[in-house]
Coordinates of C-alpha atoms in Angstrom, one line a residue:
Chain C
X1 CA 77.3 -42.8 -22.8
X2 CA 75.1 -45.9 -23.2
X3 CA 71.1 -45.1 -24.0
X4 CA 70.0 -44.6 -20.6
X5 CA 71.9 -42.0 -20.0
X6 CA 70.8 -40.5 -23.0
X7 CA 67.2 -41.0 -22.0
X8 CA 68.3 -39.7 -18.6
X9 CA 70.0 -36.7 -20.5
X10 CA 66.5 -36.1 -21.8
X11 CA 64.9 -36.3 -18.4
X12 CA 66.7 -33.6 -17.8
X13 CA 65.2 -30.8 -20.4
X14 CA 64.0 -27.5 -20.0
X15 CA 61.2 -27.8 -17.3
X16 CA 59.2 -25.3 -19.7
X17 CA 59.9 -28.1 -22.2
X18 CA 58.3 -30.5 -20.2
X19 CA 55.2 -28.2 -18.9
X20 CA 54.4 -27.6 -22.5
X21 CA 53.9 -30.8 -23.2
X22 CA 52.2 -32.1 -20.3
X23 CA 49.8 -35.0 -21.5
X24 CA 46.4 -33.5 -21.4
X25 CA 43.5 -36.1 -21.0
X26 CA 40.8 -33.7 -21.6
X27 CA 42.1 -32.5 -24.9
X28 CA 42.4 -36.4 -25.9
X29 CA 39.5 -36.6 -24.3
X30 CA 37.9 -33.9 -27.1
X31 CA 39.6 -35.6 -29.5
X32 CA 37.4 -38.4 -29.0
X33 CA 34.4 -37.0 -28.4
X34 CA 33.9 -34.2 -30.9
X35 CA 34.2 -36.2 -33.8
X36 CA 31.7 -39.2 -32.5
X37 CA 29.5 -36.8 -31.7
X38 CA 29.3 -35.1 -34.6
X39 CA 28.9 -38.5 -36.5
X40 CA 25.9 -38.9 -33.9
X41 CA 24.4 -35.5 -34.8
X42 CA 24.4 -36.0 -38.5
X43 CA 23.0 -39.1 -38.4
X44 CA 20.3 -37.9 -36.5
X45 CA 19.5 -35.5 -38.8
X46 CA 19.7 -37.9 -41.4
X47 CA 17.2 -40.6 -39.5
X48 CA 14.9 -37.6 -39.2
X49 CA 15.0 -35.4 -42.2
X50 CA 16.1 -37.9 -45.0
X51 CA 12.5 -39.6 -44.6
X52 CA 10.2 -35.9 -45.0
X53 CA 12.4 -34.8 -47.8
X54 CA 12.4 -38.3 -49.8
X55 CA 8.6 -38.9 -48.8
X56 CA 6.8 -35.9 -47.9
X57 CA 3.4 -36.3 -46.4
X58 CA 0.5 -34.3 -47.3
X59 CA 0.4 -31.0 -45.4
X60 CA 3.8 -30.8 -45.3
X61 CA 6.3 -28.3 -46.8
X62 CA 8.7 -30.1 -49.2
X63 CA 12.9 -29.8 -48.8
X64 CA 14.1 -25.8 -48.9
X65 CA 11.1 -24.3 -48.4
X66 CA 10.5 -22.7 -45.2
X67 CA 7.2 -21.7 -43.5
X68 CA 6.3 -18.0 -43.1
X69 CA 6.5 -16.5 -39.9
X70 CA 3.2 -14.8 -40.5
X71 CA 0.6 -17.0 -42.8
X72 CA 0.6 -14.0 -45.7
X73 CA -2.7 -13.5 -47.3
X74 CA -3.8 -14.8 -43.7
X75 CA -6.1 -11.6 -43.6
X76 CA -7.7 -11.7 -46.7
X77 CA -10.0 -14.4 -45.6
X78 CA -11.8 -12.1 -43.5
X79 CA -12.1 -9.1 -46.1
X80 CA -15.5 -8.2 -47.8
X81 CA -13.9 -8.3 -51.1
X82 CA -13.2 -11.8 -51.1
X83 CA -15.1 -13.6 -48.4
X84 CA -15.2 -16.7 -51.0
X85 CA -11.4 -16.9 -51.2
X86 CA -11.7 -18.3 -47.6
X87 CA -14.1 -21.0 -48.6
X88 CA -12.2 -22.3 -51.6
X89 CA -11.9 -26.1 -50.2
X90 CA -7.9 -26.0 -50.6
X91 CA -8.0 -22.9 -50.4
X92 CA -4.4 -21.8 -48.7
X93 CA -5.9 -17.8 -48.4
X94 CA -8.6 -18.5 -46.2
X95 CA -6.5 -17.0 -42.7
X96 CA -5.3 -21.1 -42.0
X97 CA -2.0 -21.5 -41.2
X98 CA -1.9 -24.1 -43.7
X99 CA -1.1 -21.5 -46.1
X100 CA 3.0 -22.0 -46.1
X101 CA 2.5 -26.1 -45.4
X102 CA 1.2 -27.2 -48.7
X103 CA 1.3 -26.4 -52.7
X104 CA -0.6 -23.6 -54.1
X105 CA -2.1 -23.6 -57.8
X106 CA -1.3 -20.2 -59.4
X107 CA -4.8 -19.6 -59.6
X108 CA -5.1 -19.1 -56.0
X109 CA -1.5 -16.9 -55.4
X110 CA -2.7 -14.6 -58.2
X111 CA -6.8 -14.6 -56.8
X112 CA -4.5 -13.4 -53.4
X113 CA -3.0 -10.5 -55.5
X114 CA -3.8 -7.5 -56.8
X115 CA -1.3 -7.2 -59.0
X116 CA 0.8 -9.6 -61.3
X117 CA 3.7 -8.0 -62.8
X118 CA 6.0 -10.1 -65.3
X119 CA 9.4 -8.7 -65.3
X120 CA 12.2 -9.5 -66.5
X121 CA 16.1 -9.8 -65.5
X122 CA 18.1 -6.9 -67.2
X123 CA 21.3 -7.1 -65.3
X124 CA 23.5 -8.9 -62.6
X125 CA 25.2 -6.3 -60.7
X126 CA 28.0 -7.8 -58.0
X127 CA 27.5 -9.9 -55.1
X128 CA 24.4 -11.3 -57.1
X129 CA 22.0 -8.0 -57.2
X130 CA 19.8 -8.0 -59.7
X131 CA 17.7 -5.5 -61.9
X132 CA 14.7 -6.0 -63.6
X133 CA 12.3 -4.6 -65.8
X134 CA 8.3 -4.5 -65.6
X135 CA 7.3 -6.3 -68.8
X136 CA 3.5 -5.9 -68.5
X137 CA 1.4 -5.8 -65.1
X138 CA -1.9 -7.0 -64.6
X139 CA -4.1 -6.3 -62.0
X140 CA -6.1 -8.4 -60.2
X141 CA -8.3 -8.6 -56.7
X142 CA -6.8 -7.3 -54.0
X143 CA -5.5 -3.9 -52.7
X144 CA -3.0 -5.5 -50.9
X145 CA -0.5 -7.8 -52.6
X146 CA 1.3 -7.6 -55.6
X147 CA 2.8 -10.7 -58.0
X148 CA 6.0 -10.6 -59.5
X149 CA 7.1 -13.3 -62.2
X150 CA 10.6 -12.9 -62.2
X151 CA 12.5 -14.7 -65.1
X152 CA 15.6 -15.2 -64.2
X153 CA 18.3 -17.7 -62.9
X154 CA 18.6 -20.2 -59.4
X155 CA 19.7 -18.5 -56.8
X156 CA 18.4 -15.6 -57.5
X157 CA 19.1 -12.9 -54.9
X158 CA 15.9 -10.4 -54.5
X159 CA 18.4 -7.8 -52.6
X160 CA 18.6 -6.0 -55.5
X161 CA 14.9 -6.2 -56.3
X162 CA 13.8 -2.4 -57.0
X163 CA 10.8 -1.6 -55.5
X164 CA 9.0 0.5 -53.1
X165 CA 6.5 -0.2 -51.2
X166 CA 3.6 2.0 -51.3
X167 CA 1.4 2.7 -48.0
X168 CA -1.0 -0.3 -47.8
X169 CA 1.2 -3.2 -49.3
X170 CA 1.7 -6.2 -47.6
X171 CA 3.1 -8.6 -49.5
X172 CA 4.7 -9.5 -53.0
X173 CA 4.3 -12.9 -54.1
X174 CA 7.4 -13.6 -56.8
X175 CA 8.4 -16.5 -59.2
X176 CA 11.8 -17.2 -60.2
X177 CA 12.2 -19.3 -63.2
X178 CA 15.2 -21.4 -63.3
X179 CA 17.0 -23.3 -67.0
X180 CA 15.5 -27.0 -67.0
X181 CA 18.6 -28.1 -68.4
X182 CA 17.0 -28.7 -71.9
X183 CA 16.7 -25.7 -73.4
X184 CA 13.4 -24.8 -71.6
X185 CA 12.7 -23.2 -68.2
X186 CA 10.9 -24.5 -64.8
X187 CA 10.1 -23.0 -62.2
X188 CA 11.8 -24.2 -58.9
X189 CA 10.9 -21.1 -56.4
X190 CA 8.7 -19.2 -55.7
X191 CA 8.3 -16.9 -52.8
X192 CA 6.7 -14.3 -50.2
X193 CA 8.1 -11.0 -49.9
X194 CA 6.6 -9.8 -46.8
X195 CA 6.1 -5.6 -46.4
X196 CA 7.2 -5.4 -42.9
X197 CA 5.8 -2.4 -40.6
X198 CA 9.4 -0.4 -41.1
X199 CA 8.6 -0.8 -44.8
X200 CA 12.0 -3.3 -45.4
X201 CA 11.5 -6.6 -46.9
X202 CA 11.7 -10.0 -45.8
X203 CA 11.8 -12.6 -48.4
X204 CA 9.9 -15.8 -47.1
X205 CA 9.7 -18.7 -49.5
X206 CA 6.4 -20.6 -49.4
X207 CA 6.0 -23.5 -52.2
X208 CA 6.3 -24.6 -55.2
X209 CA 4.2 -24.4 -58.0
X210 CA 2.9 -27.5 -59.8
X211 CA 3.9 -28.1 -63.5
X212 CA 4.0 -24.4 -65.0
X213 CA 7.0 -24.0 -67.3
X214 CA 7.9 -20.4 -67.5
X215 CA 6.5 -19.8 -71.0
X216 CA 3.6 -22.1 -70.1
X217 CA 2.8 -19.4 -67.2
X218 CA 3.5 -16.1 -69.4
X219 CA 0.7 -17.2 -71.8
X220 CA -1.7 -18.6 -69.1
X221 CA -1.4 -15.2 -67.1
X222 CA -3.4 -12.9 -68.8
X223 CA -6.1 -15.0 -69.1
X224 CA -5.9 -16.2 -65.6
X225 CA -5.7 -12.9 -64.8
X226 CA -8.3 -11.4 -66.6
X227 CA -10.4 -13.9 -65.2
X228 CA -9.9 -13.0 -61.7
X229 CA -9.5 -9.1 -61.9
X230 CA -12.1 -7.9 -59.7
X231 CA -13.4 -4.2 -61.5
X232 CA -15.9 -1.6 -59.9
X233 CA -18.3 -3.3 -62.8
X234 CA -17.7 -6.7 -61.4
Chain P
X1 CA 47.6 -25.1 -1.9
X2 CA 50.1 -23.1 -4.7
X3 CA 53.3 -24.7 -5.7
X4 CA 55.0 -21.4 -3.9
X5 CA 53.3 -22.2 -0.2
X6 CA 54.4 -26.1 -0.6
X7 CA 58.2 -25.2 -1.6
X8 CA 58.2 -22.9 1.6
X9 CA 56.8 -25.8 3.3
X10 CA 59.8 -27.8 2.3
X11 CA 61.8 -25.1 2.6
X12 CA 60.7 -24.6 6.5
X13 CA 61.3 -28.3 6.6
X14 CA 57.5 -29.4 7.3
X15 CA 56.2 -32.9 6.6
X16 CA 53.0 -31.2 5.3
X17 CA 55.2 -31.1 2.5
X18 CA 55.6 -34.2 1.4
X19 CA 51.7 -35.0 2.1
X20 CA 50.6 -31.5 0.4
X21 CA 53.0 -33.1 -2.8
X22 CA 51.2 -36.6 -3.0
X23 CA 47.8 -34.9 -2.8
X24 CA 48.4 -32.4 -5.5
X25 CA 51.5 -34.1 -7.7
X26 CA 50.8 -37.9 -7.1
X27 CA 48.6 -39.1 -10.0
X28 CA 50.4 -37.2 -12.3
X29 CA 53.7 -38.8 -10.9
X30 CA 52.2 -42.2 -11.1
X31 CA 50.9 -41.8 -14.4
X32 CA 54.6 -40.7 -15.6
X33 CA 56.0 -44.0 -13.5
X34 CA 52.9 -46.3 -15.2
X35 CA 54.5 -45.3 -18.5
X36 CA 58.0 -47.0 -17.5
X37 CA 56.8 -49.8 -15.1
X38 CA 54.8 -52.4 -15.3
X39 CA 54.3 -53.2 -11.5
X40 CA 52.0 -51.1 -9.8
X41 CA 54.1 -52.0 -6.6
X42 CA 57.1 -50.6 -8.3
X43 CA 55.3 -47.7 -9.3
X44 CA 54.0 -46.5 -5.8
X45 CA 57.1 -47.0 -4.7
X46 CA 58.7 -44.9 -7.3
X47 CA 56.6 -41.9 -6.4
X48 CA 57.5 -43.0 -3.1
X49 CA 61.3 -42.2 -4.2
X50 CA 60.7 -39.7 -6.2
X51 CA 58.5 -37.4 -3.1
X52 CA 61.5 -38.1 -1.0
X53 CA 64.0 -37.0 -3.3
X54 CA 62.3 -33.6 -3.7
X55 CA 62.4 -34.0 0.1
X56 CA 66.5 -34.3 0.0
X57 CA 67.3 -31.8 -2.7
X58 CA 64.8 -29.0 -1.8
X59 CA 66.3 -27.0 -0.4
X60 CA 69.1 -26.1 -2.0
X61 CA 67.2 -26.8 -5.3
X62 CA 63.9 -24.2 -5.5
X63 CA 62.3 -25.5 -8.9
X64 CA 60.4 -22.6 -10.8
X65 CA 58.2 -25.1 -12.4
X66 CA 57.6 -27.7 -9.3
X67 CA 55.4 -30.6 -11.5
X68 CA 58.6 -30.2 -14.2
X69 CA 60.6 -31.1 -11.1
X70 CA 58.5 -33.8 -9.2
X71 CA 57.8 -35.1 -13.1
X72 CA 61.5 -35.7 -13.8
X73 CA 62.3 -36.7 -10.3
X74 CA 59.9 -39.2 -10.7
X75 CA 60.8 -39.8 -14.5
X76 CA 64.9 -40.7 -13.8
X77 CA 63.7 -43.2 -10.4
X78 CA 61.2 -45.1 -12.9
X79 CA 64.0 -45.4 -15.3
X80 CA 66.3 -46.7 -13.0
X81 CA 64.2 -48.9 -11.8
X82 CA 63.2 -50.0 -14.8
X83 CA 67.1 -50.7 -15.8
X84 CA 67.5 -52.7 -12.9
X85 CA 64.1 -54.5 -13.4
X86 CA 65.2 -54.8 -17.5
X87 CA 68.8 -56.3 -15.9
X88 CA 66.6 -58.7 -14.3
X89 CA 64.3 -59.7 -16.9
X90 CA 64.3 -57.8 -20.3
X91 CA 60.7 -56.8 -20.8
X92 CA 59.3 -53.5 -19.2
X93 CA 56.7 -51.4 -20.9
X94 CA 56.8 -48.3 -23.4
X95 CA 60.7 -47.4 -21.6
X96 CA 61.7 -50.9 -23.8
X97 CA 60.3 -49.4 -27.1
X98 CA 61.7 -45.9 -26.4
X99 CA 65.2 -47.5 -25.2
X100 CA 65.3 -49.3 -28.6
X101 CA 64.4 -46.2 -30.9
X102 CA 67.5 -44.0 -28.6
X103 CA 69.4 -46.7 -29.5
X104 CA 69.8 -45.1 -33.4
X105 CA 71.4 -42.3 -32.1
X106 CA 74.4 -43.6 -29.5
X107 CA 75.8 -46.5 -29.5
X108 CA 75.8 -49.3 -27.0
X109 CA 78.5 -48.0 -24.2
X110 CA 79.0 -49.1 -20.8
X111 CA 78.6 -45.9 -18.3
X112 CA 81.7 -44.4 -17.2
X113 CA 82.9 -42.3 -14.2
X114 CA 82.4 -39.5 -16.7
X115 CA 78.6 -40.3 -17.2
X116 CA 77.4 -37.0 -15.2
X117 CA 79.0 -34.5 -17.2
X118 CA 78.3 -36.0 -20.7
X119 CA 74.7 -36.0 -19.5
X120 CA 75.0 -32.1 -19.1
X121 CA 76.6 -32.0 -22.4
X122 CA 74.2 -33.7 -24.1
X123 CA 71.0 -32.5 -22.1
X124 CA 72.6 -29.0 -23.1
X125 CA 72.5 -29.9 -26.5
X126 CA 69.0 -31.7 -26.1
X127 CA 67.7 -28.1 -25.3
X128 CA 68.8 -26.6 -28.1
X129 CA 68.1 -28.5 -30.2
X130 CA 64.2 -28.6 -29.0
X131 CA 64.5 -25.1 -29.0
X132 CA 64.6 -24.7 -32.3
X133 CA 61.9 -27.3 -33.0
X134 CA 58.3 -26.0 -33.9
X135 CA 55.9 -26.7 -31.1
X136 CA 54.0 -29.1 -32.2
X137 CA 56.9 -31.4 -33.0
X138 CA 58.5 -30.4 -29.5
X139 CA 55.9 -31.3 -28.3
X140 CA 55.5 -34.7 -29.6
X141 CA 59.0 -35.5 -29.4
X142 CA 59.0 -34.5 -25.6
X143 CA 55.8 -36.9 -24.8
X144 CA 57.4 -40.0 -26.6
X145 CA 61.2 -39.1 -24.7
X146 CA 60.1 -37.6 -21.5
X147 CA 56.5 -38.7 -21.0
X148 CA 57.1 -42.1 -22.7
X149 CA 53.6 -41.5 -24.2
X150 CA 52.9 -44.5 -26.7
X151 CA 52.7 -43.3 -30.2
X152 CA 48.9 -44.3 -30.4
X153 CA 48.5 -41.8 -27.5
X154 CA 50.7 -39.3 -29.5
X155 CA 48.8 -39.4 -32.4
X156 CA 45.4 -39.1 -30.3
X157 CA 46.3 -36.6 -28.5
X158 CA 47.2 -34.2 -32.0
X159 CA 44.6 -35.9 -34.1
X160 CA 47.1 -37.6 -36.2
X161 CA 47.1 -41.4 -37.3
X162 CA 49.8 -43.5 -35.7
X163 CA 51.9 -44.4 -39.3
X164 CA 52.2 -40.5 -39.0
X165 CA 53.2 -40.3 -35.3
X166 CA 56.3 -43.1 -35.9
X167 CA 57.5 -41.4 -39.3
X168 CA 57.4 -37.7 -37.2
X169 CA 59.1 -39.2 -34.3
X170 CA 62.0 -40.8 -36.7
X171 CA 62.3 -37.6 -38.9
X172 CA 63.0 -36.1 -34.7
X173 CA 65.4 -38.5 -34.2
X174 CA 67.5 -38.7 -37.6
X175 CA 67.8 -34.4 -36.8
X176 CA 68.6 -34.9 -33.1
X177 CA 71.3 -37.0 -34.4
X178 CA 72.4 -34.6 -36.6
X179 CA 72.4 -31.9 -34.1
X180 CA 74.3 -33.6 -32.0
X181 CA 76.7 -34.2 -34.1
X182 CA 77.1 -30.4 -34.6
X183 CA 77.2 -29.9 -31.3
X184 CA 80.5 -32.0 -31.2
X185 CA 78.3 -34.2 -28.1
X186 CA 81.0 -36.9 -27.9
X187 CA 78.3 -40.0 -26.9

C-alpha cells in the first residue's frame, strides 16, 4: 500500500471518530478572543486605577479602603451633644458624605466615640479568629459609638471579635496595628464596624490614620481622651 | 431539515436531496476539500463529486452519522484529486505536508489489485488504535489525518503552541506505527 491509500485508509475511520473531532471555529474562535480580551480588561483597569492609587487626589479614598455604605457618625452632626463636631472645618463627623473619602486625625474618630477601648490580641483560633482582651477603656462623647485599638497583626480577621452590641450602638470604630518591619509597629487599618438593625456586624474600612505608631497612640490616648470626655459636669 | 428526513429523501429518490445536502453540508464539505486543494474550481467541483456520490451509494449505504459520511466522501474525492493534480505538478496544499509525514510509517509502494482490502485491514487497525488514544490526542491526530487541519490550526484550536502540536502529532505517528505493527497490517 503506497501513502495514499493509507491516508485513504484513514478517511475511512469510525464516523464517531470523525464527528468528535469536527473543527470547531467558534471554540478557535474563543481561543482567540478570551485571552485578548482579557489583556484588554486588565489594561483598562490598569490605565484607570494605577493613576488614583500612585497619585491620589484630595478627597479621595487611597488603595484598599472602601467607602461606607452609610457615612457612620453621619448623624451625630445633627445631635445636641455635639452640634460643634459638625462645624469642625475638616471635620469628617459633620453628616457629609465626605466622611469615608478622606483621612481622619484620631482626634476627630475618638471626639465621634463614646468609648475607646485598647485591647489586646490574646489568641488566634483557626481560620484566623481572633480573641482579645479589654486592656483599659475610656470613655468619651457620645452614646453611640465605641473605639477599639486592637493590637494585633495584618490581616486581621474581626469575625472573631467578641462583642455584643448593646441596644443603642451604632458603630465601633477599630485600629489594627500591624509589625513595621523594624521592630516597631504602624498602623495600616483602621475601620468601621457598623451595628446593623439585626444587631450583626458589618466591617467597613474607612482610612487611615496619619503617622501614629501603635505605642505613639497608647500613650497619646488617655490624654486625648480625657480631653474630649464629655461628663454631666462638663 | 434533520439528517433522518434528507436520507429518506434520498432514500425516496428525490432531488430535494441533493439540494437539501448542499444547503446544509456544503461549507463544511468545501472547507474539508480547501484543506486538500488549492483550486477553488477543483474544490466546488469536489463537493460536486462528493453530493453525487452520496447520491449513488445511498441507498444501500444509510450513514448513522450523515456529515461523517458526506465529510469522508468528500475527504477520499479531494484526495484523489489531489493525487492526480500532485501527478501533474507536485505541489498541493496541507494534503503535500500530511502525505510526507504518512510517509514514516509505509513505505513507497505502487497500489495493487489488492489495495481495497489492505485499506480495510489497515483502517480496521486505524480504529483501534484511536480507540485506545485519549481524546484529546484523537482528537488532534484525526484533524491533522482526516481534516488535514494545519498544525497552527491544531494548536489554536487546543490552546497549545505549534512546536507542541508537531512533537504530539510525531509521538501519534511513531505509536500508530507501532500498532500497526502489532496488528500484523502488512503495508
Amino acid at each position: 500500500m503506497n501513502n495514499d491509500g493509507v491516508i485513504k485508509s484513514i478517511g475511512d475511520i469510525d464516523p464517531e471518530f470523525i464527528k468528535e473531532a469536527r473543527p470547531d471555529s467558534r471554540r478557535r474562535l474563543w481561543a482567540r478572543v478570551v485571552p485578548a480580551a482579557a489583556l484588554a480588561l486588565i489594561l483598562l483597569i490598569g490605565i484607570f486605577t494605577l493613576p488614583k492609587i500612585l497619585w491620589p487626589r484630595e478627597g479621595e479614598y487611597t488603595a484598599g479602603l472602601q467607602p461606607t455604605a452609610e457615612p457612620v457618625g453621619a448623624e451625630y452632626g445633627g445631635q445636641d451633644s455635639t452640634p460643634e463636631l459638625g462645624s469642625v472645618p475638616g471635620s469628617t463627623y459633620g453628616g457629609d458624605v465626605d466622611y469615608c473619602l478622606r483621612r481622619v486625625t484620631l482626634e476627630e474618630m475618638i471626639a465621634a466615640s463614646d468609648l475607646v477601648v485598647h485591647a489586646e490580641c490574646t489568641a488566634v483560633g483557626e481560620a484566623r479568629k481572633y480573641t482579645f482582651r479589654v486592656m483599659d477603656s475610656y470613655p468619651v462623647s457620645l452614646p453611640e459609638s465605641i473605639v477599639l485599638m486592637i493590637p494585633s497583626y495584618h490581616g486581621t480577621s474581626l469575625e472573631g471579635l467578641e462583642y455584643s452590641p448593646k441596644e443603642g450602638d451604632r458603630s465601633i470604630l477599630f485600629f489594627v496595628n500591624t509589625p513595621d518591619g523594624e521592630g516597631g509597629t504602624r498602623y495600616t487599618y483602621n475601620g468601621v464596624i457598623r451595628v446593623l438593625d439585626d444587631g450583626t456586624l458589618k466591617n467597613d474600612s474607612i482610612s487611615d490614620l496619619a503617622d501614629y505608631t501603635y505605642d505613639g497612640l497608647v500613650k497619646a490616648l488617655p490624654e486625648l481622651a480625657e480631653k474630649l470626655i464629655k461628663t454631666p459636669e462638663n | 431539515m434533520n439528517d433522518p428526513d434528507v436520507i429518506k429523501l434520498y432514500f425516496e429518490r428525490s432531488e430535494q436531496a441533493v439540494s437539501e445536502t448542499k444547503q446544509k453540508y456544503g461549507n463544511y464539505m468545501r472547507s474539508i476539500a480547501k484543506r486538500i486543494l488549492r483550486d477553488e474550481r477543483d474544490v466546488e467541483e469536489v463537493v460536486s463529486d462528493a453530493v453525487l456520490a452520496a447520491w449513488n451509494s445511498i441507498p444501500p449505504e444509510s450513514p448513522r452519522d450523515l456529515a461523517a459520511y458526506l465529510g469522508r466522501l468528500c475527504r477520499n474525492a479531494a484526495v484523489d484529486r489531489a493525487r492526480a493534480n500532485s501527478r501533474k505538478k507536485r505541489g498541493g496544499g496541507e494534503y503535500e505536508a500530511v502525505l510526507d509525514e504518512i510517509a514514516e510509517l509505509v513505505p513507497s509502494a505502487e497500489a495493487g489489485p489488492e489495495e481495497a482490502a489492505e485499506r480495510l485491514a489497515v483502517t480496521g487497525a486505524i480504529n483501534g488504535f484511536l480507540a485506545s488514544l485519549p481524546k484529546k490526542k484523537r482528537t488532534m491526530f484525526v484533524q491533522r489525518y482526516w481534516y488535514l487541519m494545519s498544525e497552527g490550526e491544531i494548536a489554536r484550536e487546543h490552546l497549545m503552541t505549534r512546536s507542541a502540536v508537531s512533537m504530539q502529532l510525531s509521538r501519534l505517528r511513531a505509536a500508530l506505527k507501532e500498532h500497526l505493527k502489532k496488528e500484523d497490517v502488512d503495508l
